PDB file of C-alpha atoms and ligand atoms in Angstrom:
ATOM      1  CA  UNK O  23     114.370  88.114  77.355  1.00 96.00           C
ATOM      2  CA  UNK O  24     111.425  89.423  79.711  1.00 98.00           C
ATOM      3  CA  UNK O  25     108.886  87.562  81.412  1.00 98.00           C
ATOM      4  CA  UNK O  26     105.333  89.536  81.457  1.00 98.00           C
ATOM      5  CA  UNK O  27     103.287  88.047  84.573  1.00 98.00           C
ATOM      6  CA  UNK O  28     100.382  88.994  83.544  1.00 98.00           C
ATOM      7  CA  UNK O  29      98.063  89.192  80.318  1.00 98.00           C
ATOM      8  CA  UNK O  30      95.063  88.624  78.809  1.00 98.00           C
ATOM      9  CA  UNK O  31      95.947  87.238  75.602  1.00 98.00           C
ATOM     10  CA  UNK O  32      92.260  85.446  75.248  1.00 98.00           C
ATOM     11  CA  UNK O  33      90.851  88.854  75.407  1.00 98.00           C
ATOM     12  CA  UNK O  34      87.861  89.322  72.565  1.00 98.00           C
ATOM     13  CA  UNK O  35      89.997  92.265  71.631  1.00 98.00           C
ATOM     14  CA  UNK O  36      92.420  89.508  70.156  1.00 98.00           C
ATOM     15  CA  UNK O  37      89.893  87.705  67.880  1.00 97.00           C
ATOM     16  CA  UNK O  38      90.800  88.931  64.575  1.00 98.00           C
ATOM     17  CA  UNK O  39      94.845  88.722  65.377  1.00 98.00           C
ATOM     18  CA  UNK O  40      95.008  86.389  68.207  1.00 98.00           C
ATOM     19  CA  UNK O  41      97.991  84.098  66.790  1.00 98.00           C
ATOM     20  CA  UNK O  42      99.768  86.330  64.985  1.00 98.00           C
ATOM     21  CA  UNK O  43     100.114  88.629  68.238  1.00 98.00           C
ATOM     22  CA  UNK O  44     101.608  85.552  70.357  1.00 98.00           C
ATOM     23  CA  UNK O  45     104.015  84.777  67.172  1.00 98.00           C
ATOM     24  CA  UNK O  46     105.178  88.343  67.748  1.00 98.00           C
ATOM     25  CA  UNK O  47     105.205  88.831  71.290  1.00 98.00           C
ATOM     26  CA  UNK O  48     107.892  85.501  71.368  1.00 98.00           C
ATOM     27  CA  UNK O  49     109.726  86.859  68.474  1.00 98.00           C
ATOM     28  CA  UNK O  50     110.167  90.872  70.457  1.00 98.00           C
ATOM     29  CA  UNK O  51     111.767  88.639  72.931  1.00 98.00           C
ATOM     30  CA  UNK O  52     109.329  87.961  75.688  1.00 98.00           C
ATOM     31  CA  UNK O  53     109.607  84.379  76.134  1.00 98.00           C
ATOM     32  CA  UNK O  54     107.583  83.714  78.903  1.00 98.00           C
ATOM     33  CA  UNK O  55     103.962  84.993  79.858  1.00 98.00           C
ATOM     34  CA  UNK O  56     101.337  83.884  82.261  1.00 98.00           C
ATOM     35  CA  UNK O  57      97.748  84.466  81.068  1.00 98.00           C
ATOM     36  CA  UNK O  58      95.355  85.412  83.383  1.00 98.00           C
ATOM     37  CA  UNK O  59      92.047  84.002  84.492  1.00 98.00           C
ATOM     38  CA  UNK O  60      89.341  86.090  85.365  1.00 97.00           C
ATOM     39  CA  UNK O  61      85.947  84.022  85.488  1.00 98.00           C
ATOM     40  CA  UNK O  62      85.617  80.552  84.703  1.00 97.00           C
ATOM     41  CA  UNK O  63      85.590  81.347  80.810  1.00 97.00           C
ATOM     42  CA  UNK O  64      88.615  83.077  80.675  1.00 98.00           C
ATOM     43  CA  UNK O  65      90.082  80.634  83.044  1.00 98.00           C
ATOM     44  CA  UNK O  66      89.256  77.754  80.958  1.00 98.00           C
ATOM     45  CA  UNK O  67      90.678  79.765  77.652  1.00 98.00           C
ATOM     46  CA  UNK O  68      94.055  80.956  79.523  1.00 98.00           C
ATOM     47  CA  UNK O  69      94.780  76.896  80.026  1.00 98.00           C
ATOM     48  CA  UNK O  70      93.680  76.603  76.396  1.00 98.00           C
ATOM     49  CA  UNK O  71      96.117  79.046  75.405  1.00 98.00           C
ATOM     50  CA  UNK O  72      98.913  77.540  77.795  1.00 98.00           C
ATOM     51  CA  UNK O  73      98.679  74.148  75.832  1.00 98.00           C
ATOM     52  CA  UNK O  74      98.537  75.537  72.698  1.00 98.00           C
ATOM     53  CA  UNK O  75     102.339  77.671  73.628  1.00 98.00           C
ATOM     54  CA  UNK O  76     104.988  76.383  75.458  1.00 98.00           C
ATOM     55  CA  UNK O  77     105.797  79.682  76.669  1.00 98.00           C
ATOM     56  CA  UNK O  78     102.592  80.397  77.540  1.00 98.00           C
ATOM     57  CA  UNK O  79     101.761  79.718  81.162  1.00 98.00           C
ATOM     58  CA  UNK O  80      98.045  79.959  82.910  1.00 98.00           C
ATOM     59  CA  UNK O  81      96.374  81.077  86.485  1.00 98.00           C
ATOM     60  CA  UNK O  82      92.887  80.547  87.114  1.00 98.00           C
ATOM     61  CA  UNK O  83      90.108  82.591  89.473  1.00 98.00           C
ATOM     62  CA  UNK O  84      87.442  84.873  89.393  1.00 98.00           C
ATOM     63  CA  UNK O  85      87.950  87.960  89.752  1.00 97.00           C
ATOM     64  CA  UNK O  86      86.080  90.925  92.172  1.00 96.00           C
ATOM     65  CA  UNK O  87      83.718  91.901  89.480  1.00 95.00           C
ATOM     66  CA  UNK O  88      82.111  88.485  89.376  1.00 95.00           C
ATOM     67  CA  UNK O  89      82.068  87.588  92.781  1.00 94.00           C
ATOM     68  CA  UNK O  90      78.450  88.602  92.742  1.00 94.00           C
ATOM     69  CA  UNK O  91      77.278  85.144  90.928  1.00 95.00           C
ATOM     70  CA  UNK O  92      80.333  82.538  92.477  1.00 97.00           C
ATOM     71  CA  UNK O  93      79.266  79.399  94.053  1.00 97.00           C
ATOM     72  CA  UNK O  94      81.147  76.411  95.574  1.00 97.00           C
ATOM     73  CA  UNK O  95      80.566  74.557  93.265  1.00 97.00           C
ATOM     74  CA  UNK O  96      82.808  77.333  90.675  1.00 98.00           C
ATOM     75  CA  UNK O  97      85.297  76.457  93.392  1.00 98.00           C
ATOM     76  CA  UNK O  98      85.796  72.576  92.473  1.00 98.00           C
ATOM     77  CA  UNK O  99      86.010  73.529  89.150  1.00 98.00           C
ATOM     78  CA  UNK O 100      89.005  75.947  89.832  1.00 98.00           C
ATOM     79  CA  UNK O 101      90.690  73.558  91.910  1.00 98.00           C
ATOM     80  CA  UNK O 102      89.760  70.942  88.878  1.00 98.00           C
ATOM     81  CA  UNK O 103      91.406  73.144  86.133  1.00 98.00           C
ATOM     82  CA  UNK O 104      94.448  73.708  88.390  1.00 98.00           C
ATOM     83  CA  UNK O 105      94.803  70.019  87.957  1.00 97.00           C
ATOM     84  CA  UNK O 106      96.511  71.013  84.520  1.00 98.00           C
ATOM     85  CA  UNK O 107     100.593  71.251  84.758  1.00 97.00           C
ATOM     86  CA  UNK O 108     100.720  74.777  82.855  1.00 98.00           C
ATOM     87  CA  UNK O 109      98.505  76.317  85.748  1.00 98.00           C
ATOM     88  CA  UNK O 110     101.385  78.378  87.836  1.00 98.00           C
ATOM     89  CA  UNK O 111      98.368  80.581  90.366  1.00 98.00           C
ATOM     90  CA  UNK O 112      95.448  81.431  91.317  1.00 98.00           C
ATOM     91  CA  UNK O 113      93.818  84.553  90.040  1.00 97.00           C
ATOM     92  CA  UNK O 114      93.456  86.833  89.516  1.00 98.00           C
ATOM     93  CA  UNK O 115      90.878  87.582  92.759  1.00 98.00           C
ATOM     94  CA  UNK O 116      90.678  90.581  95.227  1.00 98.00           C
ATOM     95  CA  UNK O 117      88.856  93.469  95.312  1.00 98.00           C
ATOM     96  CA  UNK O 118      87.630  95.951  93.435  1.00 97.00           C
ATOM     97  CA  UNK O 119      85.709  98.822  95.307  1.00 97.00           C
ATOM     98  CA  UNK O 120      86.245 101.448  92.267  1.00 96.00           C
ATOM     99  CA  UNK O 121      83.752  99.757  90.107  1.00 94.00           C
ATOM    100  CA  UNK O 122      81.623  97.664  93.078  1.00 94.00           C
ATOM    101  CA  UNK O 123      80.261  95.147  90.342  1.00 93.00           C
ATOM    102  CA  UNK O 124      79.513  92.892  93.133  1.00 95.00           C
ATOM    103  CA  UNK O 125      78.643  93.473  96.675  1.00 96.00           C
ATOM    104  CA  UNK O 126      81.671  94.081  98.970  1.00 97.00           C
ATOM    105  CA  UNK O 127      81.031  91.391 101.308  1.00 97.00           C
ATOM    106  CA  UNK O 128      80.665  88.677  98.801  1.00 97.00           C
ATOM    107  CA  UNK O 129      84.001  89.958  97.256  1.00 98.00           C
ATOM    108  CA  UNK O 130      85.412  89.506 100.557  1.00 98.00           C
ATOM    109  CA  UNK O 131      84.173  86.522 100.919  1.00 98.00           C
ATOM    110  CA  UNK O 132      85.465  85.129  97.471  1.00 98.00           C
ATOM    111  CA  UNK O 133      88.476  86.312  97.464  1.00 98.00           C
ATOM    112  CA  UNK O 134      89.178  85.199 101.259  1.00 98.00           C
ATOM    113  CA  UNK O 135      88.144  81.630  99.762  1.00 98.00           C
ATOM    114  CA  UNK O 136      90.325  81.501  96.639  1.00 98.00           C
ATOM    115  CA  UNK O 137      93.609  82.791  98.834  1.00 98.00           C
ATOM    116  CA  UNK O 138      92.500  78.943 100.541  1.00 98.00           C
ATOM    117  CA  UNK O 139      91.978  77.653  97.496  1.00 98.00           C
ATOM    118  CA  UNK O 140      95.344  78.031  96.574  1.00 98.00           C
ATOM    119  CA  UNK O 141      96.450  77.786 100.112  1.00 98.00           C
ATOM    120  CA  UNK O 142      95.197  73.895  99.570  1.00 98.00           C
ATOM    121  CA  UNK O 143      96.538  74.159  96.198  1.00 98.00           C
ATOM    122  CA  UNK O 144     100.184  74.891  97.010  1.00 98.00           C
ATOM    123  CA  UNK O 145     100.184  77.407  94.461  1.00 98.00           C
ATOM    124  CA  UNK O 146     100.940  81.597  94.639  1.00 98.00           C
ATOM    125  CA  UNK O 147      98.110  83.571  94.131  1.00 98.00           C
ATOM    126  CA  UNK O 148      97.713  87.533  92.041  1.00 98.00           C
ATOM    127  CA  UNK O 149      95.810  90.120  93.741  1.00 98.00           C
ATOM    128  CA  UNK O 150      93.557  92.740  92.319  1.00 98.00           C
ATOM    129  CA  UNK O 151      93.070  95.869  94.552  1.00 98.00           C
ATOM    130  CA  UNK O 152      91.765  98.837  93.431  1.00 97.00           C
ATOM    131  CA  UNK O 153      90.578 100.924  96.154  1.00 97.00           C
ATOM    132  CA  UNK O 154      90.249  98.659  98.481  1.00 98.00           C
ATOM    133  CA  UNK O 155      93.994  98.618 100.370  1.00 98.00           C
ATOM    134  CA  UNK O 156      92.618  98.405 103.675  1.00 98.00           C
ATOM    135  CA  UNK O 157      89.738  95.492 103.031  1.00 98.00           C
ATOM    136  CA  UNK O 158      92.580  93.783 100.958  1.00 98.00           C
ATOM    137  CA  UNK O 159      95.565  93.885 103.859  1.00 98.00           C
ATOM    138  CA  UNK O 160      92.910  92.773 106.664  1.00 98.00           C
ATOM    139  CA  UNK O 161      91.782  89.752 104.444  1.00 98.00           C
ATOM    140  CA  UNK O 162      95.315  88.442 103.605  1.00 98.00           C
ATOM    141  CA  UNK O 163      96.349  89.033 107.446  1.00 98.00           C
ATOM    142  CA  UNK O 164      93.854  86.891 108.845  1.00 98.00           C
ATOM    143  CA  UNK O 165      94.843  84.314 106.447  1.00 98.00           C
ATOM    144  CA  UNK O 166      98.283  84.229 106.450  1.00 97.00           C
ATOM    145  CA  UNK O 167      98.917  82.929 103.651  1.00 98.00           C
ATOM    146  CA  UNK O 168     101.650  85.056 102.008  1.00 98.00           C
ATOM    147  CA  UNK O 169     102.586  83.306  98.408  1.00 98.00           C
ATOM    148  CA  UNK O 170     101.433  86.239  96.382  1.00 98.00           C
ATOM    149  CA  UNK O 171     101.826  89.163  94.116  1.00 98.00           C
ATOM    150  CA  UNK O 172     100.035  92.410  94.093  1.00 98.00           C
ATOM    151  CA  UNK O 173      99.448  93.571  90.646  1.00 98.00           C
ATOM    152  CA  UNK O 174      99.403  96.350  89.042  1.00 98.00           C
ATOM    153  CA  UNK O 175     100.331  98.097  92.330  1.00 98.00           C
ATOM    154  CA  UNK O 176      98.532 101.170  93.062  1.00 96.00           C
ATOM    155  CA  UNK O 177      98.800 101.669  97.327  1.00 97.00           C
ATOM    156  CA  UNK O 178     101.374 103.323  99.184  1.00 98.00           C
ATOM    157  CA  UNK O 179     105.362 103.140 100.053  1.00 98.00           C
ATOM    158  CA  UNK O 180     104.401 102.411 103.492  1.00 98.00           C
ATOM    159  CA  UNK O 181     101.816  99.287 102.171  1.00 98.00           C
ATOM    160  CA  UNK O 182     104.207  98.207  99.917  1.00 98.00           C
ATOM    161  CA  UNK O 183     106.765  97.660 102.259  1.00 98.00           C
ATOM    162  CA  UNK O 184     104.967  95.592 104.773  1.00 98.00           C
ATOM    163  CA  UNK O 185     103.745  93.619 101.876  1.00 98.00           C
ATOM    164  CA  UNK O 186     107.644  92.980 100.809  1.00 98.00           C
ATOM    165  CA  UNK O 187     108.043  91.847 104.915  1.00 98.00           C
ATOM    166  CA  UNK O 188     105.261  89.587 104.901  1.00 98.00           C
ATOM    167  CA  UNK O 189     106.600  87.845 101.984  1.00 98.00           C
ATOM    168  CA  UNK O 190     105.049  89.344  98.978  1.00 98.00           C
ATOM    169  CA  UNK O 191     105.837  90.441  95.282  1.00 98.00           C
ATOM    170  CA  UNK O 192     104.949  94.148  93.556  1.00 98.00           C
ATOM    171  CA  UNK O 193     104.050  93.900  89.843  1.00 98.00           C
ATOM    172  CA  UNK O 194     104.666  97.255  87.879  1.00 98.00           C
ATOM    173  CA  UNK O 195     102.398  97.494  84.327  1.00 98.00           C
ATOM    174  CA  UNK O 196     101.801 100.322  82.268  1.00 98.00           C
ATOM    175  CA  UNK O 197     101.094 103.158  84.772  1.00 98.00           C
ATOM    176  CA  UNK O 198     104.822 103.208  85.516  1.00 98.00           C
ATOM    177  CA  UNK O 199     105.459 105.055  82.677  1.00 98.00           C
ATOM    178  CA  UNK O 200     102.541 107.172  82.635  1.00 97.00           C
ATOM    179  CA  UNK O 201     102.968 111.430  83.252  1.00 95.00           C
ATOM    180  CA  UNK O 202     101.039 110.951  86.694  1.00 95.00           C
ATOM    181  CA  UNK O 203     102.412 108.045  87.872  1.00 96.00           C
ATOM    182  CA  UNK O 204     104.972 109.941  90.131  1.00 97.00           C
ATOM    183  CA  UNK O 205     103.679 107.752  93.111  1.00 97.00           C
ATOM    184  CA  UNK O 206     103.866 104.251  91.899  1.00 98.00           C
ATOM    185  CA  UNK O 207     107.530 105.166  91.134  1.00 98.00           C
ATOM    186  CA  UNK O 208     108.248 106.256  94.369  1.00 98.00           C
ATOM    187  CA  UNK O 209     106.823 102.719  95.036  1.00 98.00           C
ATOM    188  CA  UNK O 210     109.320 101.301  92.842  1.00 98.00           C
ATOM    189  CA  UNK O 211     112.448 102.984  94.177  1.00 98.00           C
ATOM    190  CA  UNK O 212     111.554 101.771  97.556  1.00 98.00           C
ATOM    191  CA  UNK O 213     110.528  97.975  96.847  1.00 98.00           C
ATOM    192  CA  UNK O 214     113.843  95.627  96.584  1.00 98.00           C
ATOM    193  CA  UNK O 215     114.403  94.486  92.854  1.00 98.00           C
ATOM    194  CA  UNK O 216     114.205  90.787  93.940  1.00 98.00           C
ATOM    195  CA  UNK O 217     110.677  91.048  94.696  1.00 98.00           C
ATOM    196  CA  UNK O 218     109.471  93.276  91.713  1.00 98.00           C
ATOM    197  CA  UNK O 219     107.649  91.671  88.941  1.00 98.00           C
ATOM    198  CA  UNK O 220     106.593  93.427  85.837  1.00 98.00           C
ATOM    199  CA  UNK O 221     103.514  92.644  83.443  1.00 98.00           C
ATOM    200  CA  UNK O 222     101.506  94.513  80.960  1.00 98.00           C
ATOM    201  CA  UNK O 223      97.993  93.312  81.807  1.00 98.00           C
ATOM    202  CA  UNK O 224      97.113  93.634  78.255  1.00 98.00           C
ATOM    203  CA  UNK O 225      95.069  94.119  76.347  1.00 98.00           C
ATOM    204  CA  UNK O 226      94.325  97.575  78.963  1.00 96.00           C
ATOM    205  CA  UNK O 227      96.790  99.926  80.384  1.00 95.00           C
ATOM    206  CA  UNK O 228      99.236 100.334  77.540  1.00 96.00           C
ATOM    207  CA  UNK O 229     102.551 101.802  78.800  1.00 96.00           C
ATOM    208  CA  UNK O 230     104.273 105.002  77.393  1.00 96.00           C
ATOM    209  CA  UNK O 231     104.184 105.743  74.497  1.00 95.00           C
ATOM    210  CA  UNK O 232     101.528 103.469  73.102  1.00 95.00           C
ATOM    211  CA  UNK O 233      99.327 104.610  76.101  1.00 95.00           C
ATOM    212  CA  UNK O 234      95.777 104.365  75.025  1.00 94.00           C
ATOM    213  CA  UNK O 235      96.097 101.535  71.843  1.00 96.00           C
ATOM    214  CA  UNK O 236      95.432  98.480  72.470  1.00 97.00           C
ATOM    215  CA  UNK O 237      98.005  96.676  74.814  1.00 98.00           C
ATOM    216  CA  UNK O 238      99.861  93.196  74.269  1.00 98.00           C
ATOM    217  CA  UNK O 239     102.705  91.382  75.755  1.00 98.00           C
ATOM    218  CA  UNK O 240     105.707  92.373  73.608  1.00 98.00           C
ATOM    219  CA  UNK O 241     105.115  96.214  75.377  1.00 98.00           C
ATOM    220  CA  UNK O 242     106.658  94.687  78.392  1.00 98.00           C
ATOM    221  CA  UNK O 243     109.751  96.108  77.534  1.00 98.00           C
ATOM    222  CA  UNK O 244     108.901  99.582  78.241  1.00 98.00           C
ATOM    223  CA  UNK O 245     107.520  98.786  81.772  1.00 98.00           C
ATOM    224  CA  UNK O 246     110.887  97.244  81.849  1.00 98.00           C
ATOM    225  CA  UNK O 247     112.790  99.912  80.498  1.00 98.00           C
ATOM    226  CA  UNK O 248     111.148 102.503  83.094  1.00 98.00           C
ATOM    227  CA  UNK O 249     111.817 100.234  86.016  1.00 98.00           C
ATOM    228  CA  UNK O 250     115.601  99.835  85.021  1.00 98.00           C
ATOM    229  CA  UNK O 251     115.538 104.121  84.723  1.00 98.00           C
ATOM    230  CA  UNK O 252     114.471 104.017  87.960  1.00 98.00           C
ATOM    231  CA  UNK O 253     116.096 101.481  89.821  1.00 98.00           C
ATOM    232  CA  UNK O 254     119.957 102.599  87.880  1.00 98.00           C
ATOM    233  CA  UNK O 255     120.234  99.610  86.291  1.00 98.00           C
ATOM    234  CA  UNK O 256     121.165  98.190  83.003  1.00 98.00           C
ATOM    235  CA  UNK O 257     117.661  97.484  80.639  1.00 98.00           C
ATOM    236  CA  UNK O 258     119.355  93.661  80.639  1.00 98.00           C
ATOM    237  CA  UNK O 259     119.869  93.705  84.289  1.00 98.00           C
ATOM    238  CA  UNK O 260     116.348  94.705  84.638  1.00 98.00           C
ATOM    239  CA  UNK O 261     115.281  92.179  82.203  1.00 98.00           C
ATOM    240  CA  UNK O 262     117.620  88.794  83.624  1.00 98.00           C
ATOM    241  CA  UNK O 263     116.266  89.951  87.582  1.00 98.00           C
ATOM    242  CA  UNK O 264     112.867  90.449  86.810  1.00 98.00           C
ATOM    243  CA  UNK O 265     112.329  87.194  84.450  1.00 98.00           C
ATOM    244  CA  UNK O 266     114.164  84.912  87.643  1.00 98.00           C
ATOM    245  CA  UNK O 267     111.884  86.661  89.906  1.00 98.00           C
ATOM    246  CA  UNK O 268     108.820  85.506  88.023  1.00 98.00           C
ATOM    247  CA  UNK O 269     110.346  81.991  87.633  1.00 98.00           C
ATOM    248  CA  UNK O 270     111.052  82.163  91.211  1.00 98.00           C
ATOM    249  CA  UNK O 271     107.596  83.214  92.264  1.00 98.00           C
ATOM    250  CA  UNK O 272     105.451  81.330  89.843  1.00 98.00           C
ATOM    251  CA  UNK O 273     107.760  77.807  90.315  1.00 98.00           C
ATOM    252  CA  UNK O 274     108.410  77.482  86.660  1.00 98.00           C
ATOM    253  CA  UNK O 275     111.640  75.568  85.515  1.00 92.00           C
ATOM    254  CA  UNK O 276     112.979  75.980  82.171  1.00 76.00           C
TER     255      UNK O 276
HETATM  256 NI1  LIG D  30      94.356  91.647  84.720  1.00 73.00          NI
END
């Protein structure tokens, strides 16, 4: 059984498909997910989605790119949404300084107010960070609010392991497998298994070798199958540790 922490099953790129993907992701085996909010749409379709599959699980936030346009007011209806018993995080949020959609400072700002927001919230919360490491570890410092995951991690050993000392998870997706990924798997040999996650953050980033098609939750398995290559263990082993570890970090009981 795996557990992929992070997908965007609501994704337009679903439309035609959309329930007869989810039927097949559960049946390949992965029988939990957690679909990801990234603006208030997508936020209000991954709780959607989590009511409509019992293995289906939601976070809700706005992510860097639309920073630009967030108000207070998209704040309350966060925290409203959160309200709902299948929403496990906040997210995902950060920043995102490789596209700059939005201005940096109102990213920081954002993103410093949704790591409150789910401060308040009791809830863990999923970074974005794309070129932005040192923004990202100065804003999450001076909150100190460590209940949170770094997807999709793309920084260094050294980052990575005062992330695992303050407290916080490393999700692996697709670029683990990929030819030129060298350094994130240096990442992964050096980050305890206990606080890896792994994810496919479809319907981008499809792992080896589907890289390129379009991406969905069952393809887990070969993030998981790269991870358990690296780390010497057993492709169950790999599977059992990193499906308690999402349980464990997104407080779901089953
Ligand atoms: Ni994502």
């Amino acid at each position: 059984m795996f557990f992929d922490t992070h997908t965007h099953l609501d994704d337009d790129r679903f439309c035609d498909d959309r329930d007869s993907v989810i039927e097949a992701v559960y049946a390949s085996g992965v029988t939990l997910a957690v679909n990801i909010g990234a603006d208030l749409e997508s936020s209000l379709s991954s709780v959607e989605l989590s009511k409509q599959y019992d293995f289906i699980y939601a976070s809700v936030g706005v992510h860097p790119h639309d920073a630009e346009d967030m108000q207070e007011a998209d704040v309350e209806a966060l925290r409203t949404l959160s309200a709902n018993p299948k929403v496990v995080a906040i997210g995902e949020i950060g920043l995102d300084y490789h596209y700059e959609n939005s201005s940096r400072d109102l990213q920081k700002k954002w993103f410093r107010r949704q790591i409150e927001l789910a401060r308040e919230l009791d809830l863990p919360f999923i970074v974005h960070d794309r070129d932005a490491h040192g923004d990202t570890m100065e804003i999450i410092k001076s909150v100190g609010y460590n209940r949170g995951v770094f997807h999709c991690y793309s920084g260094s050993v050294e980052m990575a392991k005062e992330l695992v000392n303050m407290g916080f998870y490393i999700s692996f997706a697709g670029p683990l497998t990929f030819s030129n990924g060298k350094k994130t798997r240096e990442v992964a040999l050096s980050v305890p298994v206990e606080r890896i996650l792994i994810e496919t953050d479809s319907p981008y980033l499809s792992p080896e070798p589907h890289r390129g098609q379009r991406n969905d939750s069952s393809k887990v398995r070969f993030v998981g199958e790269k991870l358990a290559e690296i780390k010497g263990l057993s492709i169950e082993e790999t599977a059992r540790i990193t499906y308690e570890n999402g349980k464990n970090f997104f407080g779901i009981q089953e």
